XYZ file of N, CA and C in Angstrom:
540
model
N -16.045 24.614 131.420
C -15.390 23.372 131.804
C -16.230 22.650 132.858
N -16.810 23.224 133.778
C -17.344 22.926 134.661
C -18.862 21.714 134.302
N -19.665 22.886 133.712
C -20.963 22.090 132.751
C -20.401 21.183 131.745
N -18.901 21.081 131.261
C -18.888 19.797 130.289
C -18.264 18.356 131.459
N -18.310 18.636 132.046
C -17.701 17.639 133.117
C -18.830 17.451 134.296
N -19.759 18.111 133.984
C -21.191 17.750 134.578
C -21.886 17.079 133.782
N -21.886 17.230 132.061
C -22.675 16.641 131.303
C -21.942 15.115 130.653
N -20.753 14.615 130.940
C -19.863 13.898 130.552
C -20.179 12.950 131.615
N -20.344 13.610 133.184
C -20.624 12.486 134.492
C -22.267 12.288 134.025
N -22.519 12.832 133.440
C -24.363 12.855 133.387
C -24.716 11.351 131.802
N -23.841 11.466 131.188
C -23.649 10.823 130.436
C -23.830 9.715 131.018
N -22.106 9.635 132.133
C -21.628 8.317 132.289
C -22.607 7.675 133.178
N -24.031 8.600 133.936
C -24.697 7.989 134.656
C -25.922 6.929 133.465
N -26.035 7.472 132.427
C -27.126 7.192 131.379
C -26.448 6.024 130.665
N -24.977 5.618 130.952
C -24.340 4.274 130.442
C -23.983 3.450 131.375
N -24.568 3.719 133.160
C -24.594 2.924 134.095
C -22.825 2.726 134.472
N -22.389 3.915 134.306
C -20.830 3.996 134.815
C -20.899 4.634 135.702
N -20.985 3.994 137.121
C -21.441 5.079 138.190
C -20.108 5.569 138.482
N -19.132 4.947 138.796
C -17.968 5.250 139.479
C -17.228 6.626 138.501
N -17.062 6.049 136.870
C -16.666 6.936 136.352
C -17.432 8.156 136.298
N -18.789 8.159 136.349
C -19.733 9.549 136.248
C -19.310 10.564 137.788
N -19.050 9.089 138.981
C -18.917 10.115 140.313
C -17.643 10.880 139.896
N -16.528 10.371 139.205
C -15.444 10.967 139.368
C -15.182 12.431 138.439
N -16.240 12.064 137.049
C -16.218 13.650 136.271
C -17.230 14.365 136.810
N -18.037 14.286 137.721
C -18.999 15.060 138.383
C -18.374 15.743 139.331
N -17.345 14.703 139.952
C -16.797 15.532 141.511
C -15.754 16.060 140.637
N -15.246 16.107 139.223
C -14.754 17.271 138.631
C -15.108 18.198 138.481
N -15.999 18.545 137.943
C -17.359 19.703 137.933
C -17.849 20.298 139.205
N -17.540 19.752 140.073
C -18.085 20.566 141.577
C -17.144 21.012 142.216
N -15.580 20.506 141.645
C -14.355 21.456 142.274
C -14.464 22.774 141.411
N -14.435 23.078 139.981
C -14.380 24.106 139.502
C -15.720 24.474 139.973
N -17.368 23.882 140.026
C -18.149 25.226 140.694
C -17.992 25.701 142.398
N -17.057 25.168 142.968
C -17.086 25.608 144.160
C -15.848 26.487 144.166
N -14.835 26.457 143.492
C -13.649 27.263 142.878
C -14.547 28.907 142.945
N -15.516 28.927 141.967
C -15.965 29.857 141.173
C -17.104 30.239 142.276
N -17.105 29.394 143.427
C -18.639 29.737 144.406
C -20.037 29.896 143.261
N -20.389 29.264 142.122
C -20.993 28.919 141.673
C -22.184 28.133 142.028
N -23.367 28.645 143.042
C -24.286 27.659 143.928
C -25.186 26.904 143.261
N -25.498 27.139 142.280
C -26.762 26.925 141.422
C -25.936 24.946 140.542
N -24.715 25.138 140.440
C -24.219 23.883 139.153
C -23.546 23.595 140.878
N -23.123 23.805 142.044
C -22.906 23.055 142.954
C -23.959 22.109 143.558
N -25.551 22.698 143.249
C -26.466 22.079 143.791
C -26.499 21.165 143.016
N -26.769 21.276 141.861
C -26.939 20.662 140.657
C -26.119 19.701 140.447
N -24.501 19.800 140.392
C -23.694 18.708 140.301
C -23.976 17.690 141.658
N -23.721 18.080 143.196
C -23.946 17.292 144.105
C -25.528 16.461 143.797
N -26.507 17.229 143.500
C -27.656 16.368 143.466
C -27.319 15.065 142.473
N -26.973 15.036 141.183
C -26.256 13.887 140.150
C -25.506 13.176 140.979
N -24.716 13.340 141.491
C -23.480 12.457 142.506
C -24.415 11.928 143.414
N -25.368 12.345 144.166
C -25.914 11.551 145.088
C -27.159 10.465 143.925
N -27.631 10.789 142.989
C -28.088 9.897 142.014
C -27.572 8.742 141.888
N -26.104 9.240 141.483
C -25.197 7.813 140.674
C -24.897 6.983 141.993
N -24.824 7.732 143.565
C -24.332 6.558 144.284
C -25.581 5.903 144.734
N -27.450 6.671 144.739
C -28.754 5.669 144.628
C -28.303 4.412 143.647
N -28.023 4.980 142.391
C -27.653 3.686 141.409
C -26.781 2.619 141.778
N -25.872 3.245 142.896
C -24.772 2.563 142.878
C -25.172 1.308 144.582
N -26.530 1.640 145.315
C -26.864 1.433 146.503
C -26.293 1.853 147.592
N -25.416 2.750 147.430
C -25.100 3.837 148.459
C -25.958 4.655 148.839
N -26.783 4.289 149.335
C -28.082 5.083 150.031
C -28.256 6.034 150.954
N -26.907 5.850 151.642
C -26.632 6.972 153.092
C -26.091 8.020 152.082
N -24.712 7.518 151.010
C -24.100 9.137 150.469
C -25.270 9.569 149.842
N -26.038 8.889 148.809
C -27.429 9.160 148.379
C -28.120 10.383 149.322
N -28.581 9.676 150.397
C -29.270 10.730 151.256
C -29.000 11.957 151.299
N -27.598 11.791 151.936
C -26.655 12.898 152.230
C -26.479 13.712 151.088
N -26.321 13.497 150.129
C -25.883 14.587 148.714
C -27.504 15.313 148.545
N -28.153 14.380 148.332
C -29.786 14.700 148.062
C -30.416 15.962 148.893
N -30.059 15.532 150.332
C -30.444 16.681 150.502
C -29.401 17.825 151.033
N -28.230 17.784 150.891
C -27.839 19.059 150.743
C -27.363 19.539 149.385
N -28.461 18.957 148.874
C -28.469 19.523 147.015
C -30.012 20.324 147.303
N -30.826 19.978 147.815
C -32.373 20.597 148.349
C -31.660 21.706 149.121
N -31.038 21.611 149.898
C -30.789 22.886 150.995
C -30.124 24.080 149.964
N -29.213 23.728 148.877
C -28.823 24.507 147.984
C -29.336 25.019 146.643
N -30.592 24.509 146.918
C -31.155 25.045 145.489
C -32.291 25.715 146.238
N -32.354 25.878 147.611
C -33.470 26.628 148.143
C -33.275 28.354 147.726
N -32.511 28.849 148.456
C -32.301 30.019 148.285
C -32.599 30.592 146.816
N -32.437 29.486 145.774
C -32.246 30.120 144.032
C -33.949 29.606 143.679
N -34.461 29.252 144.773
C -36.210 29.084 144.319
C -36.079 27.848 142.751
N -35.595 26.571 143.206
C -35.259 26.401 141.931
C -36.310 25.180 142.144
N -37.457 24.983 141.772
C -38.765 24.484 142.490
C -38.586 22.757 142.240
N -38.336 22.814 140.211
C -37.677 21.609 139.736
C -36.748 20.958 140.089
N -35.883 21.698 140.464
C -34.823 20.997 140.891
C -35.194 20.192 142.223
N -35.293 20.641 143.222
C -35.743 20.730 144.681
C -37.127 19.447 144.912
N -37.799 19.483 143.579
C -38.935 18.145 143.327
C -37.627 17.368 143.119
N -36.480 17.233 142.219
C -36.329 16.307 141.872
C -35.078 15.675 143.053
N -35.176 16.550 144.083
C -33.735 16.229 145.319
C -35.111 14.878 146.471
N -36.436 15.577 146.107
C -37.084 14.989 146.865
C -37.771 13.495 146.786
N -37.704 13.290 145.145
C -37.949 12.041 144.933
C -36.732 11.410 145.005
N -35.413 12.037 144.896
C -33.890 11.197 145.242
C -34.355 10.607 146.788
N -34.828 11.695 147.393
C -34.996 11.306 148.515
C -35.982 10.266 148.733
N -37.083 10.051 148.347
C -38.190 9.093 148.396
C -37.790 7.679 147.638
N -36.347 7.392 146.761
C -35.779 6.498 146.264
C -35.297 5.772 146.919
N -34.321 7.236 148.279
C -33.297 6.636 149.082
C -34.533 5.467 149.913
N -35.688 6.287 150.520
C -36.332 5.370 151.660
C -36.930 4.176 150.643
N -37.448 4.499 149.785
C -38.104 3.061 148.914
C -37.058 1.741 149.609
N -35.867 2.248 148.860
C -34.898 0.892 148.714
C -34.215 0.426 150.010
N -35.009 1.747 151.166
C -34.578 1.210 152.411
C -36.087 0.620 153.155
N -36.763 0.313 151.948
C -38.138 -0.106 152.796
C -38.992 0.938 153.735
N -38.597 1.983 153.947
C -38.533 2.860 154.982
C -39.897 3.958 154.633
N -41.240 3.366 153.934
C -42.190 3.651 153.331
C -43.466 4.832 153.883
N -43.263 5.068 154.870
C -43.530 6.474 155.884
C -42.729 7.647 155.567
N -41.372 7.479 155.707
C -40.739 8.473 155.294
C -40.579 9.003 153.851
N -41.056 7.443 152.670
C -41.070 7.777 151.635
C -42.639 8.763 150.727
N -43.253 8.521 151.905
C -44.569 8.718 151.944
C -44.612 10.478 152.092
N -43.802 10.730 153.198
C -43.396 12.284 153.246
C -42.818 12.673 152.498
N -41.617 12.563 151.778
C -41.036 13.099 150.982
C -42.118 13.715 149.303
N -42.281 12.755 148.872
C -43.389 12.214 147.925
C -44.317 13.313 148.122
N -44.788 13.061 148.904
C -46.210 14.088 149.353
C -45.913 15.691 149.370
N -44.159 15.958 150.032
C -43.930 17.763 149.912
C -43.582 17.774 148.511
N -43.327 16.471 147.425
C -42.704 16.620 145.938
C -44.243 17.337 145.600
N -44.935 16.596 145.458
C -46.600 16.582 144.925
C -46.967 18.461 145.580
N -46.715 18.567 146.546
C -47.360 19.953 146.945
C -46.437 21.313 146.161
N -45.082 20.772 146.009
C -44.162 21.409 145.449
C -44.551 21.755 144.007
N -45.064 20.667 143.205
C -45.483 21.103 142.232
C -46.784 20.853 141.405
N -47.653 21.455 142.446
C -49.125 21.590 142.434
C -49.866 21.595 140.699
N -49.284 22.680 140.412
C -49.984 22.441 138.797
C -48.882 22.182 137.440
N -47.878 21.469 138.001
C -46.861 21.286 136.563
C -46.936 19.770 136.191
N -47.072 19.943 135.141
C -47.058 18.484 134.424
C -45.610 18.188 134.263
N -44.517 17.774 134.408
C -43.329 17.314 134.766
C -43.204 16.368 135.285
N -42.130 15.726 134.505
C -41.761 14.286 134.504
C -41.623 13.773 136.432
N -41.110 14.846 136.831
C -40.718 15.179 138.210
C -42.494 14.583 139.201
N -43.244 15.619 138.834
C -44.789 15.722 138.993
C -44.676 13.838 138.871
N -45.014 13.468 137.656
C -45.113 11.897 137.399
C -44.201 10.966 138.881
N -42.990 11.260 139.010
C -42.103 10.948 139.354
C -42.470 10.444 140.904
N -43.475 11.423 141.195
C -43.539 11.951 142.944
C -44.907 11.500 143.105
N -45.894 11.177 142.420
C -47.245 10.685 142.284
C -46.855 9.057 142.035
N -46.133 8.477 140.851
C -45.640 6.872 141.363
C -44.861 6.578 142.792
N -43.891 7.146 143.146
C -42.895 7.391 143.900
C -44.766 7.021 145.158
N -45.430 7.804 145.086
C -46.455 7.545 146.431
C -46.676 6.741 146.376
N -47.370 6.249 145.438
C -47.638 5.334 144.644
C -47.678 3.895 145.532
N -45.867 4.199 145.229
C -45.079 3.045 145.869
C -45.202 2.897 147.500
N -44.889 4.192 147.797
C -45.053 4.177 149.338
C -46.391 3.824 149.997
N -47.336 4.044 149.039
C -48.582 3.583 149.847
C -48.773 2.027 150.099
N -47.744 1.849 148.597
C -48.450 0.155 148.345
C -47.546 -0.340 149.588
N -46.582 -0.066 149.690
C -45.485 -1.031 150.761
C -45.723 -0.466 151.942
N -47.039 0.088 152.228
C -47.785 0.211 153.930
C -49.153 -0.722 153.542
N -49.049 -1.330 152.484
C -50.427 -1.512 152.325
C -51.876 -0.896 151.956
N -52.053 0.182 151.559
C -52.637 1.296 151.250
C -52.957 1.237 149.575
N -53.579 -0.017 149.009
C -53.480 -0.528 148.294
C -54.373 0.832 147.248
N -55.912 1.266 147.664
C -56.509 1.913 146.861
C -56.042 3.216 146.625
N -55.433 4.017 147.849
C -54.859 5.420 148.134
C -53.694 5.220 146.765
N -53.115 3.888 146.829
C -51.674 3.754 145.843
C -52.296 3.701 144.621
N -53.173 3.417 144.266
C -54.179 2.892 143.046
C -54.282 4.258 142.343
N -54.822 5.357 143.629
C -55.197 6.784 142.958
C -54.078 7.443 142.584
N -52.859 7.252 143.182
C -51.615 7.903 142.585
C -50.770 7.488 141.768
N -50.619 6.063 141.314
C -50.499 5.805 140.242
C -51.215 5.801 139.095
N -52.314 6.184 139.011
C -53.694 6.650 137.842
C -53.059 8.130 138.085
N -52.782 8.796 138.700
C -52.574 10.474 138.857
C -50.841 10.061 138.079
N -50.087 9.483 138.350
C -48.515 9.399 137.436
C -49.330 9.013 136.147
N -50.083 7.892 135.794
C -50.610 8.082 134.460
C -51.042 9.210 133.809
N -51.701 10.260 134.190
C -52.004 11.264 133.812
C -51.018 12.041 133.695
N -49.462 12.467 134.392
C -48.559 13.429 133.912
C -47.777 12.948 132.841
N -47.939 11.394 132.824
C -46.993 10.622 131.880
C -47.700 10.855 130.719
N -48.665 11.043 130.385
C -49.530 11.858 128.831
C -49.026 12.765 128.302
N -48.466 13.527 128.983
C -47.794 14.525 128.846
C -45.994 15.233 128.287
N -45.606 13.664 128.849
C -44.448 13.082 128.948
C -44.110 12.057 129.229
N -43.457 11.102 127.927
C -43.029 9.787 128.085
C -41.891 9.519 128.576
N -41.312 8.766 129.961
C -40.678 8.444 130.165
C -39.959 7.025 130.193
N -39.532 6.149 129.396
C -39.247 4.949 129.499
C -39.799 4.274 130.892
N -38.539 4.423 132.057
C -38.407 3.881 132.928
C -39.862 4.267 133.678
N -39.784 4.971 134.274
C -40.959 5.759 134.830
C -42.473 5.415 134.346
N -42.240 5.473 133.108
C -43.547 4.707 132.249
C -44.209 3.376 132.988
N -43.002 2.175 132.710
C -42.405 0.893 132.721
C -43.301 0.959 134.311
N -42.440 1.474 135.533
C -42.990 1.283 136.944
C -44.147 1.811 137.355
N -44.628 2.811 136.376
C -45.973 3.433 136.752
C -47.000 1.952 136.314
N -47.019 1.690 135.044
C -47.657 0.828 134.679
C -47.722 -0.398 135.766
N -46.571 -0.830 136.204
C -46.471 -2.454 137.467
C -47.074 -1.476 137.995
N -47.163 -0.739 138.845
C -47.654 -0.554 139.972
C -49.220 -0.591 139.836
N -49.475 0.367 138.810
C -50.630 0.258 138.747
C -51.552 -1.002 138.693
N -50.715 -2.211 137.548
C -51.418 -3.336 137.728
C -51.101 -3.956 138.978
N -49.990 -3.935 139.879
C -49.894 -4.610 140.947
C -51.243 -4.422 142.426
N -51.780 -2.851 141.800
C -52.651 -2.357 142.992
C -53.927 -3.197 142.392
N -54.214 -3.017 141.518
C -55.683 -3.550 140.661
C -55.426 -4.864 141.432
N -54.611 -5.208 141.252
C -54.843 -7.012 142.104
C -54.658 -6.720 143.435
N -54.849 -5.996 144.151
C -55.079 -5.673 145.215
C -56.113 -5.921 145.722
N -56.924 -4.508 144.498
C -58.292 -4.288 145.022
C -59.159 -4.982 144.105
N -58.311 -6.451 143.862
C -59.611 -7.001 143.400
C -60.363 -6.317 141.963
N -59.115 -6.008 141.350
C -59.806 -5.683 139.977
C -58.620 -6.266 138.700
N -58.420 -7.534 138.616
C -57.914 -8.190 138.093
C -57.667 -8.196 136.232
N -59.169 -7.717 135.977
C -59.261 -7.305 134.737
C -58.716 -5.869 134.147
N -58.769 -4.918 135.233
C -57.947 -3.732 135.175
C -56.653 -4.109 135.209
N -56.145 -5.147 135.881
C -54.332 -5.117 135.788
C -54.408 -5.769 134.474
């Protein structure tokens, strides 16, 4: 019951129903906390702090994000824990807050040193971004060419979509116009 009311809020996040996804998610995290279930508690809270990024709730964002990281530590759950950290590097993006997004990003990238994962992609644009909005136009150049390279691997629509702007947004940076 628990995982179908995780995958039903997971749904409702993929049809941009944030409110309804928060409410069958925070269904799913009463029965895994019922059951002391840590692994689908991390897991459900990390989704809930997703849908309220979607939703521009950026503080509950924060807040779920990372005590969805603090709970998937103990279970070594490496993927997961990349993916609490680019929640986290989302939260600072959309708060402009591009230093801190810069850190986050950077322990995603060390986190997962040799996996090609969408996550990997995720945390290499995600710098990407943070470099460009300090200005760090060529450093951003090399990590969005490095998200091109995990995205070979794995196509992601969205992810695709922003790797690509960014990349052409840096080329006109550095003055390579024909590259964007």
């Amino acid at each position: 019951i628990m995982w179908n009311y995780h995958d039903i809020g997971w749904m409702r996040i993929s049809m941009k129903n944030y409110p309804e996804a928060i409410a069958y998610l925070e269904q799913g995290l009463a029965f895994a906390n019922a059951i002391q279930h840590t692994y689908a508690t991390a897991d459900i809270t990390m989704h809930i702090g997703e849908a309220y990024w979607f939703m521009g709730k950026f503080d509950s964002s924060l807040f779920l994000s990372n005590k969805a990281y603090e709970l998937f530590k103990p279970k070594r759950s490496d993927e997961n824990m990349i993916h609490c950290l680019n929640q986290l590097g989302w939260v600072y993006e959309s708060r402009f807050q591009w230093k801190e997004a810069e850190d986050v990003y950077r322990r995603a990238i060390m986190m997962s040193e040799d996996s090609a994962s969408k996550w990997s992609a995720c945390a290499f644009a995600g710098l990407g971004d943070a470099l460009y909005g300090q200005g760090r136009y060529n450093e951003a150049l090399l990590n969005y060419k490095r998200a091109a390279e995990f995205l070979s691997f794995e196509t992601i629509d969205r992810l695709t979509k922003d790797c690509y702007e960014g990349l052409a947004k840096a080329y006109v940076k550095v003055s390579k116009n024909k590259n964007a």
